[in-house]
Coordinates of C-alpha atoms in Angstrom, one line a residue:
M1 CA -40.7 89.1 -53.9
I2 CA -41.4 89.5 -57.6
H3 CA -40.1 92.5 -59.6
P4 CA -41.5 93.7 -63.0
A5 CA -38.3 92.3 -64.5
D6 CA -39.4 88.8 -63.5
T7 CA -43.0 89.1 -64.5
T8 CA -45.3 91.8 -65.8
P9 CA -48.5 92.0 -63.9
E10 CA -51.7 92.7 -65.7
V11 CA -52.6 96.4 -65.3
L12 CA -56.2 97.3 -65.9
R13 CA -56.9 100.9 -66.9
Y14 CA -60.0 102.8 -65.9
A15 CA -61.2 106.4 -66.0
A16 CA -63.0 107.1 -62.7
F17 CA -65.6 109.8 -61.9
T18 CA -66.5 110.2 -65.6
D19 CA -69.2 112.8 -66.4
A20 CA -71.8 111.4 -68.7
G21 CA -69.3 108.9 -70.0
R22 CA -66.6 111.5 -70.7
G23 CA -63.4 112.5 -69.1
G24 CA -62.6 111.2 -65.6
N25 CA -59.3 110.5 -63.9
P26 CA -57.3 107.5 -65.3
A27 CA -56.2 105.0 -62.7
G28 CA -54.3 101.7 -63.0
V29 CA -55.6 98.6 -61.2
V30 CA -53.5 95.5 -60.5
L31 CA -56.0 92.9 -59.1
D32 CA -53.4 90.3 -58.2
A33 CA -50.5 92.2 -56.6
G34 CA -49.5 89.8 -53.8
G35 CA -46.2 89.0 -55.4
L36 CA -45.0 92.6 -55.9
D37 CA -42.8 94.3 -53.4
D38 CA -42.9 98.1 -52.8
A39 CA -40.1 98.9 -55.3
A40 CA -41.9 96.9 -58.0
R41 CA -45.1 98.7 -57.3
V42 CA -43.5 102.1 -57.7
E43 CA -41.9 100.9 -60.9
V44 CA -45.2 99.6 -62.3
A45 CA -47.0 102.8 -61.3
A46 CA -44.3 104.9 -63.0
R47 CA -44.6 102.8 -66.1
V48 CA -48.4 103.2 -66.2
G49 CA -47.9 106.9 -65.7
Y50 CA -51.2 107.8 -64.1
S51 CA -51.5 109.8 -60.9
E52 CA -52.2 106.6 -59.0
T53 CA -52.3 102.8 -59.5
A54 CA -54.1 100.6 -57.0
F55 CA -52.5 97.3 -56.0
V56 CA -55.0 94.8 -54.8
E57 CA -54.6 91.6 -52.7
A58 CA -57.4 89.2 -51.9
G59 CA -58.5 88.8 -48.3
E60 CA -59.8 85.7 -46.6
E61 CA -63.4 86.4 -47.7
K62 CA -64.7 87.1 -51.2
D63 CA -65.6 90.7 -50.6
H64 CA -62.5 91.7 -48.5
F65 CA -59.3 93.1 -50.1
R66 CA -56.2 94.8 -49.1
V67 CA -55.5 97.8 -51.4
R68 CA -52.4 100.0 -51.5
Y69 CA -51.9 103.0 -53.8
F70 CA -48.8 104.2 -55.6
S71 CA -48.1 107.3 -57.6
P72 CA -45.2 107.2 -60.1
R73 CA -43.0 108.5 -57.2
A74 CA -44.2 107.0 -54.0
E75 CA -46.9 105.3 -52.0
V76 CA -49.9 107.4 -50.9
A77 CA -52.2 106.3 -48.0
F78 CA -55.4 106.6 -49.9
C79 CA -56.7 107.5 -53.4
G80 CA -60.4 108.0 -54.1
H81 CA -60.5 107.7 -57.8
A82 CA -58.3 104.6 -57.8
T83 CA -60.7 103.1 -55.2
I84 CA -63.7 103.8 -57.5
A85 CA -61.8 102.2 -60.4
T86 CA -60.9 99.2 -58.3
A87 CA -64.4 98.6 -57.1
V88 CA -65.9 98.8 -60.6
A89 CA -63.2 96.4 -61.9
I90 CA -64.0 93.9 -59.2
A91 CA -67.8 94.3 -59.6
Q92 CA -67.5 93.7 -63.3
R93 CA -65.8 90.4 -62.5
Q94 CA -67.7 89.1 -59.5
G95 CA -70.9 91.1 -59.4
A96 CA -72.1 94.1 -57.6
G97 CA -72.2 94.4 -53.8
T98 CA -70.4 95.8 -50.8
L99 CA -66.6 95.6 -50.8
H100 CA -64.5 95.9 -47.6
L101 CA -61.0 97.4 -48.3
S102 CA -58.1 97.6 -45.9
T103 CA -56.0 100.6 -46.7
L104 CA -53.1 102.5 -45.0
A105 CA -55.7 105.2 -44.2
G106 CA -58.0 102.7 -42.5
P107 CA -60.9 100.5 -43.5
I108 CA -63.0 101.7 -46.4
T109 CA -66.3 100.2 -47.6
V110 CA -67.4 100.6 -51.2
D111 CA -70.9 99.8 -52.4
T112 CA -71.2 98.9 -56.1
E113 CA -74.4 98.9 -58.2
I114 CA -75.1 98.1 -61.8
T115 CA -77.2 100.9 -63.4
A116 CA -78.3 102.0 -66.8
D117 CA -75.1 104.1 -66.9
G118 CA -72.9 101.1 -66.0
V119 CA -71.4 100.3 -62.7
T120 CA -71.4 103.0 -60.0
A121 CA -69.4 102.9 -56.8
T122 CA -69.9 104.7 -53.5
L123 CA -67.0 104.8 -51.1
T124 CA -67.4 105.6 -47.5
S125 CA -64.4 107.5 -46.2
V126 CA -62.5 107.2 -43.0
P127 CA -63.7 109.8 -40.4
T128 CA -62.9 113.3 -41.7
R129 CA -61.4 116.2 -39.8
T130 CA -60.4 119.8 -40.7
R131 CA -58.4 122.7 -39.2
P132 CA -57.7 126.3 -40.2
T133 CA -54.5 127.0 -42.1
R134 CA -51.8 128.8 -40.2
A135 CA -50.8 132.2 -41.5
D136 CA -47.4 130.9 -42.8
E137 CA -49.1 128.0 -44.6
L138 CA -51.7 130.2 -46.3
D139 CA -49.1 132.9 -47.3
G140 CA -46.8 130.3 -48.8
A141 CA -49.7 128.7 -50.7
L142 CA -50.8 132.0 -52.2
V143 CA -47.3 132.8 -53.3
A144 CA -46.9 129.4 -55.0
L145 CA -50.4 129.7 -56.6
R146 CA -49.7 133.3 -57.7
W147 CA -52.9 134.4 -55.9
A148 CA -53.7 137.2 -53.5
H149 CA -55.7 137.2 -50.3
D150 CA -58.4 139.3 -52.1
D151 CA -58.9 136.4 -54.5
L152 CA -60.2 134.2 -51.7
D153 CA -63.9 133.7 -50.9
P154 CA -64.4 134.8 -47.3
R155 CA -67.4 132.5 -47.0
Y156 CA -65.1 129.5 -47.2
P157 CA -62.1 129.8 -44.8
A158 CA -58.8 128.3 -45.8
H159 CA -58.4 124.9 -44.1
V160 CA -56.4 121.7 -44.2
A161 CA -59.0 118.9 -44.4
H162 CA -58.4 115.2 -44.0
A163 CA -60.1 112.0 -45.2
G164 CA -57.2 109.6 -45.3
N165 CA -54.8 112.3 -46.6
D166 CA -54.4 116.0 -45.8
H167 CA -55.6 118.4 -48.5
L168 CA -55.3 122.2 -48.5
V169 CA -58.7 123.7 -49.2
L170 CA -58.9 127.2 -50.8
A171 CA -62.0 128.8 -52.3
V172 CA -61.8 131.7 -54.8
R173 CA -64.4 134.4 -55.4
E174 CA -64.4 134.1 -59.2
R175 CA -64.6 131.2 -61.5
A176 CA -62.2 133.0 -63.9
R177 CA -59.5 132.9 -61.2
L178 CA -59.8 129.1 -61.0
A179 CA -59.9 128.7 -64.8
A180 CA -56.7 130.8 -65.1
L181 CA -54.7 128.6 -62.6
D182 CA -51.0 128.9 -63.5
Y183 CA -49.0 128.0 -60.4
D184 CA -45.3 127.7 -59.5
Y185 CA -44.9 123.9 -59.5
A186 CA -41.5 123.8 -57.7
A187 CA -42.7 126.2 -55.0
L188 CA -46.0 124.4 -54.4
A189 CA -44.3 121.0 -54.4
A190 CA -41.8 122.1 -51.8
L191 CA -44.6 123.6 -49.6
M192 CA -46.8 120.5 -49.9
E193 CA -43.9 118.2 -49.1
R194 CA -43.0 120.3 -46.0
H195 CA -46.6 120.2 -44.7
G196 CA -47.5 116.7 -45.8
W197 CA -50.4 117.8 -48.1
T198 CA -51.4 115.4 -50.8
T199 CA -53.4 117.8 -53.0
A200 CA -54.4 121.4 -53.0
H201 CA -58.2 121.4 -53.4
L202 CA -59.0 124.7 -55.1
V203 CA -62.7 125.5 -55.5
W204 CA -65.3 128.0 -56.7
A205 CA -68.8 127.8 -55.3
E206 CA -71.5 128.0 -58.1
S207 CA -74.0 127.4 -55.3
P208 CA -73.9 126.1 -51.8
T209 CA -74.0 122.5 -53.1
L210 CA -72.3 122.8 -56.5
F211 CA -68.6 123.4 -56.7
H212 CA -66.0 123.6 -59.5
A213 CA -62.6 122.3 -58.4
R214 CA -59.0 122.0 -59.5
D215 CA -56.4 119.8 -57.7
P216 CA -52.7 120.3 -58.1
F217 CA -50.8 117.1 -57.2
P218 CA -47.1 117.8 -57.2
P219 CA -46.3 115.2 -54.5
G220 CA -47.3 112.6 -57.0
G221 CA -45.4 114.2 -59.8
V222 CA -48.6 115.3 -61.5
V223 CA -49.4 118.9 -62.3
E224 CA -53.1 118.5 -61.9
D225 CA -55.5 115.7 -61.0
P226 CA -58.8 115.6 -63.0
A227 CA -60.8 114.0 -60.2
T228 CA -59.8 113.5 -56.6
G229 CA -62.1 111.4 -54.5
A230 CA -60.1 111.7 -51.3
A231 CA -60.1 115.5 -51.6
A232 CA -63.8 115.5 -52.3
A233 CA -64.4 113.4 -49.1
A234 CA -62.2 115.7 -47.1
F235 CA -64.1 118.7 -48.6
G236 CA -67.4 117.2 -47.6
G237 CA -66.2 116.9 -44.0
Y238 CA -65.0 120.5 -44.2
L239 CA -68.4 121.8 -45.3
R240 CA -70.1 119.8 -42.6
D241 CA -67.8 120.8 -39.8
L242 CA -67.9 124.5 -40.7
G243 CA -71.7 124.4 -41.0
L244 CA -71.6 125.4 -44.6
V245 CA -74.1 122.8 -45.7
G246 CA -77.0 121.2 -43.9
V247 CA -76.8 117.7 -42.6
P248 CA -77.5 115.5 -44.4
S249 CA -76.6 117.1 -47.8
R250 CA -75.6 116.1 -51.2
V251 CA -72.8 118.1 -52.9
T252 CA -71.6 117.9 -56.5
V253 CA -68.0 118.6 -57.3
L254 CA -67.2 119.2 -61.0
Q255 CA -63.5 118.8 -61.6
G256 CA -61.2 118.5 -64.6
A257 CA -63.1 120.6 -67.1
D258 CA -60.3 123.2 -67.3
M259 CA -57.8 120.5 -68.3
G260 CA -60.2 118.8 -70.8
R261 CA -61.2 115.9 -68.6
P262 CA -64.6 116.7 -67.1
S263 CA -65.3 114.7 -64.0
R264 CA -68.3 114.5 -61.6
L265 CA -68.0 113.5 -58.0
V266 CA -71.1 113.2 -55.8
V267 CA -70.5 113.8 -52.1
D268 CA -73.0 112.8 -49.4
V269 CA -72.5 114.4 -46.0
L270 CA -74.1 112.1 -43.5
A271 CA -76.1 112.9 -40.3
G272 CA -74.5 111.7 -37.1
D273 CA -71.4 110.3 -38.9
E274 CA -67.9 111.7 -39.2
R275 CA -67.5 109.8 -42.5
V276 CA -68.4 111.0 -46.0
K277 CA -69.7 109.1 -49.0
V278 CA -68.3 109.8 -52.5
T279 CA -70.0 108.3 -55.6
G280 CA -68.8 108.0 -59.1
T281 CA -68.7 105.9 -62.2
A282 CA -65.7 104.3 -63.9
A283 CA -65.2 103.0 -67.4
P284 CA -62.4 100.9 -68.9
I285 CA -59.9 102.8 -71.0
P286 CA -59.3 101.2 -74.4
P287 CA -55.6 100.3 -75.3
D288 CA -55.4 103.4 -77.5
G289 CA -57.3 105.6 -75.0
P290 CA -56.0 108.7 -73.2
G291 CA -53.2 108.7 -70.6
D292 CA -53.0 110.9 -67.6

């Protein structure tokens, strides 16, 4: 297999889930990754320095691809924002349409469309599921986050939600508590590693269908993710399963504003379907553009 020392693959850089053309979450995309082994992919992802880089291999048909996702530390089963970035990159090269992606989390379809705002992409998640947190999980998370039980919004029970990866879901009563997030990185990293959580999806409900979110991502070596499509999908399934939104419903998640990278994720909860759709835009990052 080929290592970066042998050849340097072209890495495209996109900001996914931008909000009115601003912010978004940077992702790397390698469209021809067939010659790279796992060690090489981790090395490339580390050099890129974003929370995830997608490595794409062409399938037997034009619209079929195998995609694997690597953080600067390790492989993750699924990454929503890197999927949106990948789909937009492919659409810009071969035209809009439906893409069929094979991922470690399962098959993912992504519909791309060319609009006045550029290319938008809508991913359909794997079937979602959710469960209540155990008392020890919740207590450990609150200690690491430096929060108290009274900070939590009782309308939104603490859960672990899944849409390819597991995400801790915690809702707070006050927007100010979310804005002031200052957590114990080492403690949360250890807790998340122990329980296999990919991010902590921390939210405040402005309304039943409009949420502000912050997503610590210590397992990827990242203090905070400015837009997390997999967590948004898992959250949509959580809202559906707990009867917190009607079905069908459209939910907007605003993320990244507190870290200066405003992002917008549109989540569609479907009728009669355990899957969730997440829509966003993505824009190329210029060579002198922002990093993670």
